[in-house]
Amino acid sequence: MTSAVKRGATSSTRDRDTQTAREETHLWTRSVHVHVTMKIYFCGSIRGGRDDVMLYRKIVEKLQSYGTVLTEHVSSTELSHRGVCDVTELMSCHWSGEDASAAGDRFIHDRDVNWLRQSDVVVAEVTQPSLGVGYELGRVVDMKKKTLCLFRPSSARVLSAMIRGADDGERFVVRDYGEDEVDEVLEEFFNALKRT
Ligand SMILES: O=c1[nH]c(=O)n([C@H]2C[C@H](O)[C@@H](COP(=O)(O)O)O2)cc1CO
């Protein structure tokens, strides 16, 4: 074999290696990109009552291992049922809260509907009844977003027929669960998402 032919073979092998490396990097970047940029909208009661806020926090922490939670504030213990910091907390906390004035309410509504549109999946804790959460879920059904509603039968409450009755077993799912099952229920949901 002439040295020119050998040189040609070596450079085409090098080209192929470079190409393979590029493709691998591209695939890796894409999978990381998909994971990091998944946008999750979490719904939980605010003005409907804050009894379950510690559970919201646990859910949001788990959700953050799957992507960006657009509504992290819903799980903040510094946000009261009035949507602002408790008076006793105002002196010490830096959280400015959600402004409950009429202009503030319009801002919250428009921002949240916009976040709902942007989101890839919606997870809602629906045990504590909340008009806002019910409204968000109604909008979400229209937007055809993949949605998981979590309800705790141990609360002795009966979930609204307008939520349970919307379960289609695929896109909009209502899941009964217990507090100690948060991790496994979310793992099940996100693993199934990966397969679709
Ligand atoms: O201050 C707020 N910020 C906010 O993001 N929300 C959204 C997110 C929650 O999933 C839902 C709670 O509704 P409600 O406050 O009616 O319980 O509405 C609601 C409020 C107050 O109504």
Short mmCIF file of N, CA, C and O in Angstrom, two decimals, residues 64-171:
data_model
loop_
_atom_site.label_atom_id
_atom_site.label_comp_id
_atom_site.label_asym_id
_atom_site.label_seq_id
_atom_site.Cartn_x
_atom_site.Cartn_y
_atom_site.Cartn_z
N GLN A 64 -38.32 18.53 42.00
CA GLN A 64 -37.13 19.23 41.53
C GLN A 64 -36.02 18.28 41.06
O GLN A 64 -35.10 18.70 40.38
N SER A 65 -36.15 17.00 41.41
CA SER A 65 -35.15 16.06 40.88
C SER A 65 -35.50 15.67 39.43
O SER A 65 -34.71 15.02 38.75
N TYR A 66 -36.67 16.07 38.96
CA TYR A 66 -37.08 15.76 37.58
C TYR A 66 -37.03 16.97 36.65
O TYR A 66 -37.07 16.82 35.44
N GLY A 67 -37.00 18.17 37.21
CA GLY A 67 -37.00 19.36 36.35
C GLY A 67 -37.19 20.62 37.16
O GLY A 67 -37.01 20.63 38.38
N THR A 68 -37.57 21.68 36.45
CA THR A 68 -37.77 22.98 37.10
C THR A 68 -39.23 23.10 37.53
O THR A 68 -40.13 22.95 36.70
N VAL A 69 -39.43 23.36 38.81
CA VAL A 69 -40.80 23.56 39.30
C VAL A 69 -41.11 25.06 39.21
O VAL A 69 -40.53 25.88 39.90
N LEU A 70 -42.02 25.40 38.29
CA LEU A 70 -42.31 26.81 38.03
C LEU A 70 -42.98 27.47 39.23
O LEU A 70 -42.82 28.67 39.46
N THR A 71 -43.75 26.69 39.99
CA THR A 71 -44.54 27.26 41.10
C THR A 71 -43.99 26.84 42.46
O THR A 71 -44.77 26.46 43.35
N GLU A 72 -42.69 26.93 42.63
CA GLU A 72 -42.06 26.51 43.89
C GLU A 72 -42.68 27.25 45.08
O GLU A 72 -42.79 26.72 46.18
N HIS A 73 -43.12 28.50 44.85
CA HIS A 73 -43.65 29.33 45.95
C HIS A 73 -44.86 28.68 46.65
O HIS A 73 -45.12 28.96 47.81
N VAL A 74 -45.59 27.81 45.91
CA VAL A 74 -46.77 27.17 46.50
C VAL A 74 -46.38 26.35 47.74
O VAL A 74 -47.17 26.17 48.66
N SER A 75 -45.13 25.87 47.76
CA SER A 75 -44.68 25.03 48.87
C SER A 75 -43.95 25.83 49.95
O SER A 75 -43.39 25.24 50.87
N SER A 76 -43.98 27.16 49.84
CA SER A 76 -43.25 27.97 50.83
C SER A 76 -44.03 28.08 52.12
O SER A 76 -45.20 28.48 52.12
N THR A 77 -43.37 27.78 53.23
CA THR A 77 -44.05 27.89 54.54
C THR A 77 -44.22 29.35 54.92
O THR A 77 -44.93 29.68 55.86
N GLU A 78 -43.58 30.25 54.18
CA GLU A 78 -43.70 31.68 54.50
C GLU A 78 -44.90 32.33 53.81
O GLU A 78 -45.19 33.50 54.02
N LEU A 79 -45.57 31.56 52.97
CA LEU A 79 -46.74 32.07 52.25
C LEU A 79 -47.98 31.63 53.02
O LEU A 79 -48.22 30.44 53.19
N SER A 80 -48.77 32.59 53.51
CA SER A 80 -49.95 32.22 54.31
C SER A 80 -51.16 32.00 53.42
O SER A 80 -51.10 32.22 52.21
N HIS A 81 -52.30 31.64 54.02
CA HIS A 81 -53.52 31.41 53.22
C HIS A 81 -54.00 32.70 52.57
O HIS A 81 -54.80 32.68 51.65
N ARG A 82 -53.52 33.86 53.07
CA ARG A 82 -53.91 35.12 52.42
C ARG A 82 -53.00 35.41 51.22
O ARG A 82 -53.16 36.41 50.54
N GLY A 83 -52.05 34.54 51.05
CA GLY A 83 -51.15 34.71 49.91
C GLY A 83 -50.01 35.66 50.19
O GLY A 83 -49.29 36.08 49.31
N VAL A 84 -49.89 36.08 51.48
CA VAL A 84 -48.77 36.95 51.86
C VAL A 84 -48.11 36.37 53.10
O VAL A 84 -48.63 35.45 53.71
N CYS A 85 -46.98 36.95 53.51
CA CYS A 85 -46.33 36.50 54.73
C CYS A 85 -47.27 36.73 55.91
O CYS A 85 -48.00 37.72 55.95
N ASP A 86 -47.25 35.82 56.88
CA ASP A 86 -47.99 36.08 58.12
C ASP A 86 -47.43 37.34 58.77
O ASP A 86 -46.24 37.60 58.68
N VAL A 87 -48.32 38.12 59.43
CA VAL A 87 -47.89 39.37 60.04
C VAL A 87 -46.71 39.14 60.98
O VAL A 87 -45.73 39.89 60.98
N THR A 88 -46.78 38.07 61.75
CA THR A 88 -45.70 37.81 62.71
C THR A 88 -44.38 37.49 62.01
O THR A 88 -43.31 37.64 62.58
N GLU A 89 -44.49 37.07 60.76
CA GLU A 89 -43.26 36.71 60.03
C GLU A 89 -42.70 37.89 59.25
O GLU A 89 -41.55 37.90 58.85
N LEU A 90 -43.56 38.92 59.03
CA LEU A 90 -43.15 40.02 58.15
C LEU A 90 -41.85 40.67 58.59
O LEU A 90 -41.05 41.10 57.77
N MET A 91 -41.67 40.77 59.93
CA MET A 91 -40.48 41.45 60.44
C MET A 91 -39.22 40.67 60.12
O MET A 91 -38.17 41.26 59.88
N SER A 92 -39.34 39.35 60.10
CA SER A 92 -38.11 38.56 60.00
C SER A 92 -37.85 37.96 58.62
O SER A 92 -36.71 37.70 58.27
N CYS A 93 -38.92 37.76 57.80
CA CYS A 93 -38.64 37.04 56.56
C CYS A 93 -38.38 37.99 55.39
O CYS A 93 -38.81 39.14 55.40
N HIS A 94 -37.67 37.51 54.43
CA HIS A 94 -37.34 38.32 53.25
C HIS A 94 -38.29 38.04 52.11
O HIS A 94 -38.24 38.65 51.08
N TRP A 95 -39.18 37.06 52.30
CA TRP A 95 -40.14 36.66 51.27
C TRP A 95 -41.19 37.75 51.12
O TRP A 95 -41.90 38.09 52.06
N SER A 96 -41.32 38.34 49.97
CA SER A 96 -42.26 39.44 49.80
C SER A 96 -43.68 38.90 49.62
O SER A 96 -44.64 39.67 49.65
N GLY A 97 -43.81 37.57 49.44
CA GLY A 97 -45.14 36.98 49.32
C GLY A 97 -45.77 37.28 47.98
O GLY A 97 -45.17 37.90 47.11
N GLU A 98 -47.01 36.81 47.83
CA GLU A 98 -47.76 37.09 46.62
C GLU A 98 -48.70 38.24 46.96
O GLU A 98 -49.45 38.17 47.95
N ASP A 99 -48.66 39.30 46.21
CA ASP A 99 -49.45 40.50 46.48
C ASP A 99 -50.95 40.20 46.30
O ASP A 99 -51.39 39.84 45.22
N ALA A 100 -51.73 40.39 47.37
CA ALA A 100 -53.16 40.05 47.33
C ALA A 100 -54.04 41.21 46.88
O ALA A 100 -55.25 41.14 46.98
N SER A 101 -53.47 42.32 46.36
CA SER A 101 -54.30 43.42 45.86
C SER A 101 -54.91 43.00 44.52
O SER A 101 -54.49 42.00 43.92
N ALA A 102 -55.91 43.78 44.01
CA ALA A 102 -56.56 43.41 42.75
C ALA A 102 -55.53 43.33 41.61
O ALA A 102 -55.54 42.38 40.83
N ALA A 103 -54.62 44.31 41.56
CA ALA A 103 -53.59 44.30 40.51
C ALA A 103 -52.70 43.09 40.70
O ALA A 103 -52.32 42.41 39.73
N GLY A 104 -52.41 42.77 41.96
CA GLY A 104 -51.58 41.61 42.27
C GLY A 104 -52.27 40.33 41.83
O GLY A 104 -51.63 39.44 41.27
N ASP A 105 -53.58 40.27 42.06
CA ASP A 105 -54.32 39.06 41.67
C ASP A 105 -54.30 38.86 40.15
O ASP A 105 -54.15 37.75 39.66
N ARG A 106 -54.45 39.96 39.40
CA ARG A 106 -54.40 39.83 37.94
C ARG A 106 -53.02 39.34 37.50
O ARG A 106 -52.89 38.48 36.65
N PHE A 107 -51.99 39.91 38.14
CA PHE A 107 -50.63 39.49 37.82
C PHE A 107 -50.44 38.00 38.09
O PHE A 107 -49.92 37.27 37.25
N ILE A 108 -50.91 37.56 39.28
CA ILE A 108 -50.75 36.14 39.66
C ILE A 108 -51.49 35.25 38.65
O ILE A 108 -50.94 34.26 38.16
N HIS A 109 -52.73 35.63 38.34
CA HIS A 109 -53.54 34.84 37.40
C HIS A 109 -52.84 34.72 36.04
O HIS A 109 -52.66 33.62 35.50
N ASP A 110 -52.43 35.87 35.49
CA ASP A 110 -51.85 35.86 34.13
C ASP A 110 -50.51 35.11 34.11
O ASP A 110 -50.23 34.36 33.19
N ARG A 111 -49.72 35.35 35.16
CA ARG A 111 -48.42 34.66 35.22
C ARG A 111 -48.64 33.15 35.30
O ARG A 111 -47.99 32.38 34.60
N ASP A 112 -49.58 32.73 36.18
CA ASP A 112 -49.78 31.29 36.38
C ASP A 112 -50.36 30.61 35.13
O ASP A 112 -49.96 29.50 34.78
N VAL A 113 -51.29 31.29 34.45
CA VAL A 113 -51.85 30.68 33.22
C VAL A 113 -50.74 30.56 32.17
O VAL A 113 -50.64 29.57 31.45
N ASN A 114 -49.89 31.58 32.14
CA ASN A 114 -48.75 31.55 31.23
C ASN A 114 -47.80 30.38 31.57
O ASN A 114 -47.35 29.65 30.68
N TRP A 115 -47.53 30.19 32.86
CA TRP A 115 -46.69 29.07 33.30
C TRP A 115 -47.35 27.74 32.95
O TRP A 115 -46.68 26.79 32.56
N LEU A 116 -48.69 27.68 33.14
CA LEU A 116 -49.40 26.44 32.79
C LEU A 116 -49.17 26.10 31.32
O LEU A 116 -48.93 24.95 30.96
N ARG A 117 -49.27 27.13 30.48
CA ARG A 117 -49.08 26.91 29.02
C ARG A 117 -47.68 26.39 28.73
O ARG A 117 -47.49 25.52 27.90
N GLN A 118 -46.70 26.95 29.45
CA GLN A 118 -45.30 26.57 29.20
C GLN A 118 -44.97 25.19 29.74
O GLN A 118 -43.99 24.58 29.32
N SER A 119 -45.75 24.69 30.70
CA SER A 119 -45.33 23.49 31.44
C SER A 119 -45.41 22.22 30.57
O SER A 119 -46.22 22.14 29.65
N ASP A 120 -44.56 21.27 30.91
CA ASP A 120 -44.59 19.97 30.23
C ASP A 120 -45.52 19.01 30.96
O ASP A 120 -46.17 18.18 30.33
N VAL A 121 -45.51 19.09 32.28
CA VAL A 121 -46.42 18.26 33.09
C VAL A 121 -46.96 19.07 34.26
O VAL A 121 -46.34 20.04 34.69
N VAL A 122 -48.11 18.62 34.75
CA VAL A 122 -48.74 19.29 35.89
C VAL A 122 -48.96 18.24 36.98
O VAL A 122 -49.45 17.14 36.71
N VAL A 123 -48.55 18.59 38.20
CA VAL A 123 -48.81 17.72 39.35
C VAL A 123 -49.59 18.55 40.36
O VAL A 123 -49.19 19.67 40.70
N ALA A 124 -50.72 18.01 40.84
CA ALA A 124 -51.55 18.76 41.78
C ALA A 124 -51.82 17.93 43.02
O ALA A 124 -52.14 16.75 42.91
N GLU A 125 -51.68 18.57 44.20
CA GLU A 125 -52.12 17.91 45.43
C GLU A 125 -53.52 18.46 45.67
O GLU A 125 -53.69 19.66 45.88
N VAL A 126 -54.55 17.60 45.61
CA VAL A 126 -55.92 18.07 45.57
C VAL A 126 -56.72 17.74 46.84
O VAL A 126 -57.94 17.88 46.85
N THR A 127 -56.02 17.30 47.90
CA THR A 127 -56.76 16.91 49.10
C THR A 127 -57.42 18.12 49.77
O THR A 127 -58.59 18.07 50.13
N GLN A 128 -56.64 19.19 49.92
CA GLN A 128 -57.21 20.43 50.49
C GLN A 128 -57.96 21.16 49.37
O GLN A 128 -57.34 21.60 48.40
N PRO A 129 -59.29 21.27 49.50
CA PRO A 129 -60.04 21.90 48.40
C PRO A 129 -59.60 23.35 48.18
O PRO A 129 -59.38 24.09 49.13
N SER A 130 -59.45 23.73 46.91
CA SER A 130 -58.98 25.07 46.56
C SER A 130 -59.60 25.48 45.23
O SER A 130 -59.50 24.74 44.25
N LEU A 131 -60.25 26.65 45.22
CA LEU A 131 -60.84 27.15 43.97
C LEU A 131 -59.76 27.32 42.91
O LEU A 131 -59.95 26.99 41.74
N GLY A 132 -58.62 27.88 43.33
CA GLY A 132 -57.53 28.14 42.39
C GLY A 132 -57.03 26.85 41.73
O GLY A 132 -56.83 26.80 40.51
N VAL A 133 -56.85 25.80 42.55
CA VAL A 133 -56.36 24.54 42.00
C VAL A 133 -57.40 23.95 41.05
O VAL A 133 -57.07 23.48 39.96
N GLY A 134 -58.67 24.02 41.45
CA GLY A 134 -59.74 23.52 40.57
C GLY A 134 -59.75 24.26 39.24
O GLY A 134 -59.88 23.66 38.17
N TYR A 135 -59.57 25.58 39.30
CA TYR A 135 -59.54 26.41 38.09
C TYR A 135 -58.34 26.01 37.21
O TYR A 135 -58.49 25.83 35.99
N GLU A 136 -57.17 25.86 37.85
CA GLU A 136 -55.97 25.48 37.09
C GLU A 136 -56.18 24.15 36.38
O GLU A 136 -55.82 23.99 35.20
N LEU A 137 -56.80 23.20 37.10
CA LEU A 137 -56.99 21.87 36.50
C LEU A 137 -57.98 21.92 35.34
O LEU A 137 -57.79 21.23 34.33
N GLY A 138 -59.00 22.77 35.47
CA GLY A 138 -59.93 22.94 34.35
C GLY A 138 -59.22 23.47 33.11
O GLY A 138 -59.42 22.98 31.98
N ARG A 139 -58.35 24.47 33.33
CA ARG A 139 -57.61 25.04 32.19
C ARG A 139 -56.69 23.99 31.56
O ARG A 139 -56.54 23.90 30.34
N VAL A 140 -56.07 23.19 32.46
CA VAL A 140 -55.11 22.19 32.03
C VAL A 140 -55.75 21.10 31.16
O VAL A 140 -55.16 20.62 30.19
N VAL A 141 -56.97 20.74 31.50
CA VAL A 141 -57.68 19.72 30.71
C VAL A 141 -57.83 20.25 29.28
O VAL A 141 -57.57 19.54 28.30
N ASP A 142 -58.19 21.53 29.18
CA ASP A 142 -58.34 22.15 27.86
C ASP A 142 -57.00 22.22 27.11
O ASP A 142 -56.96 22.12 25.89
N MET A 143 -55.93 22.43 27.87
CA MET A 143 -54.60 22.54 27.25
C MET A 143 -54.02 21.17 26.90
O MET A 143 -52.95 21.07 26.33
N LYS A 144 -54.73 20.11 27.33
CA LYS A 144 -54.31 18.72 27.04
C LYS A 144 -52.92 18.40 27.59
O LYS A 144 -52.10 17.75 26.94
N LYS A 145 -52.66 18.89 28.81
CA LYS A 145 -51.35 18.60 29.43
C LYS A 145 -51.43 17.30 30.21
O LYS A 145 -52.48 16.96 30.77
N LYS A 146 -50.31 16.61 30.27
CA LYS A 146 -50.21 15.40 31.09
C LYS A 146 -50.30 15.84 32.56
O LYS A 146 -49.51 16.68 33.02
N THR A 147 -51.27 15.28 33.28
CA THR A 147 -51.55 15.77 34.64
C THR A 147 -51.73 14.63 35.64
O THR A 147 -52.41 13.64 35.36
N LEU A 148 -51.10 14.81 36.81
CA LEU A 148 -51.27 13.85 37.90
C LEU A 148 -51.87 14.57 39.10
O LEU A 148 -51.31 15.55 39.59
N CYS A 149 -53.05 14.09 39.57
CA CYS A 149 -53.68 14.66 40.76
C CYS A 149 -53.50 13.68 41.91
O CYS A 149 -53.81 12.50 41.77
N LEU A 150 -53.00 14.19 43.03
CA LEU A 150 -52.76 13.33 44.18
C LEU A 150 -53.78 13.62 45.28
O LEU A 150 -53.95 14.77 45.69
N PHE A 151 -54.45 12.55 45.74
CA PHE A 151 -55.48 12.72 46.77
C PHE A 151 -55.26 11.73 47.91
O PHE A 151 -54.96 10.56 47.67
N ARG A 152 -55.41 12.22 49.14
CA ARG A 152 -55.21 11.36 50.31
C ARG A 152 -56.56 10.95 50.93
O ARG A 152 -57.21 11.76 51.61
N PRO A 153 -57.00 9.70 50.71
CA PRO A 153 -58.26 9.24 51.30
C PRO A 153 -58.24 9.31 52.83
O PRO A 153 -59.27 9.45 53.47
N SER A 154 -57.04 9.23 53.44
CA SER A 154 -56.92 9.27 54.91
C SER A 154 -57.43 10.59 55.48
O SER A 154 -57.66 10.71 56.68
N SER A 155 -57.62 11.60 54.62
CA SER A 155 -58.11 12.91 55.09
C SER A 155 -59.60 12.84 55.45
O SER A 155 -60.14 13.76 56.03
N ALA A 156 -60.26 11.75 55.04
CA ALA A 156 -61.70 11.55 55.23
C ALA A 156 -62.52 12.51 54.37
O ALA A 156 -63.74 12.60 54.51
N ARG A 157 -61.87 13.24 53.47
CA ARG A 157 -62.60 14.08 52.53
C ARG A 157 -63.02 13.24 51.33
O ARG A 157 -62.46 12.18 51.07
N VAL A 158 -64.00 13.76 50.59
CA VAL A 158 -64.39 13.10 49.34
C VAL A 158 -64.03 14.06 48.22
O VAL A 158 -64.47 15.22 48.21
N LEU A 159 -63.21 13.59 47.30
CA LEU A 159 -62.73 14.45 46.21
C LEU A 159 -63.88 14.85 45.29
O LEU A 159 -64.76 14.02 44.98
N SER A 160 -63.87 16.08 44.84
CA SER A 160 -64.91 16.57 43.91
C SER A 160 -65.04 15.65 42.69
O SER A 160 -64.04 15.20 42.12
N ALA A 161 -66.29 15.42 42.30
CA ALA A 161 -66.55 14.60 41.11
C ALA A 161 -65.96 15.26 39.87
O ALA A 161 -65.63 14.58 38.89
N MET A 162 -65.81 16.60 39.91
CA MET A 162 -65.29 17.31 38.74
C MET A 162 -63.79 17.06 38.54
O MET A 162 -63.24 17.35 37.48
N ILE A 163 -63.14 16.55 39.59
CA ILE A 163 -61.71 16.18 39.46
C ILE A 163 -61.62 14.66 39.23
O ILE A 163 -61.07 14.21 38.24
N ARG A 164 -62.21 13.90 40.15
CA ARG A 164 -62.11 12.44 39.99
C ARG A 164 -62.77 11.99 38.69
O ARG A 164 -62.30 11.10 38.00
N GLY A 165 -63.87 12.65 38.36
CA GLY A 165 -64.59 12.26 37.15
C GLY A 165 -63.88 12.65 35.87
O GLY A 165 -64.28 12.24 34.78
N ALA A 166 -62.82 13.47 35.98
CA ALA A 166 -62.08 13.87 34.77
C ALA A 166 -60.97 12.88 34.44
O ALA A 166 -60.33 12.97 33.37
N ASP A 167 -60.74 11.92 35.36
CA ASP A 167 -59.67 10.92 35.14
C ASP A 167 -59.96 10.13 33.87
O ASP A 167 -61.02 9.51 33.73
N ASP A 168 -59.00 10.16 32.93
CA ASP A 168 -59.19 9.40 31.69
C ASP A 168 -58.19 8.23 31.62
O ASP A 168 -58.03 7.61 30.58
N GLY A 169 -57.51 8.00 32.75
CA GLY A 169 -56.58 6.86 32.84
C GLY A 169 -55.31 7.03 32.02
O GLY A 169 -54.49 6.12 31.95
N GLU A 170 -55.16 8.18 31.40
CA GLU A 170 -53.97 8.37 30.56
C GLU A 170 -53.38 9.77 30.70
O GLU A 170 -52.36 9.99 31.33
N ARG A 171 -54.10 10.75 30.13
CA ARG A 171 -53.56 12.11 30.17
C ARG A 171 -53.82 12.80 31.51
O ARG A 171 -52.98 13.50 32.04
#
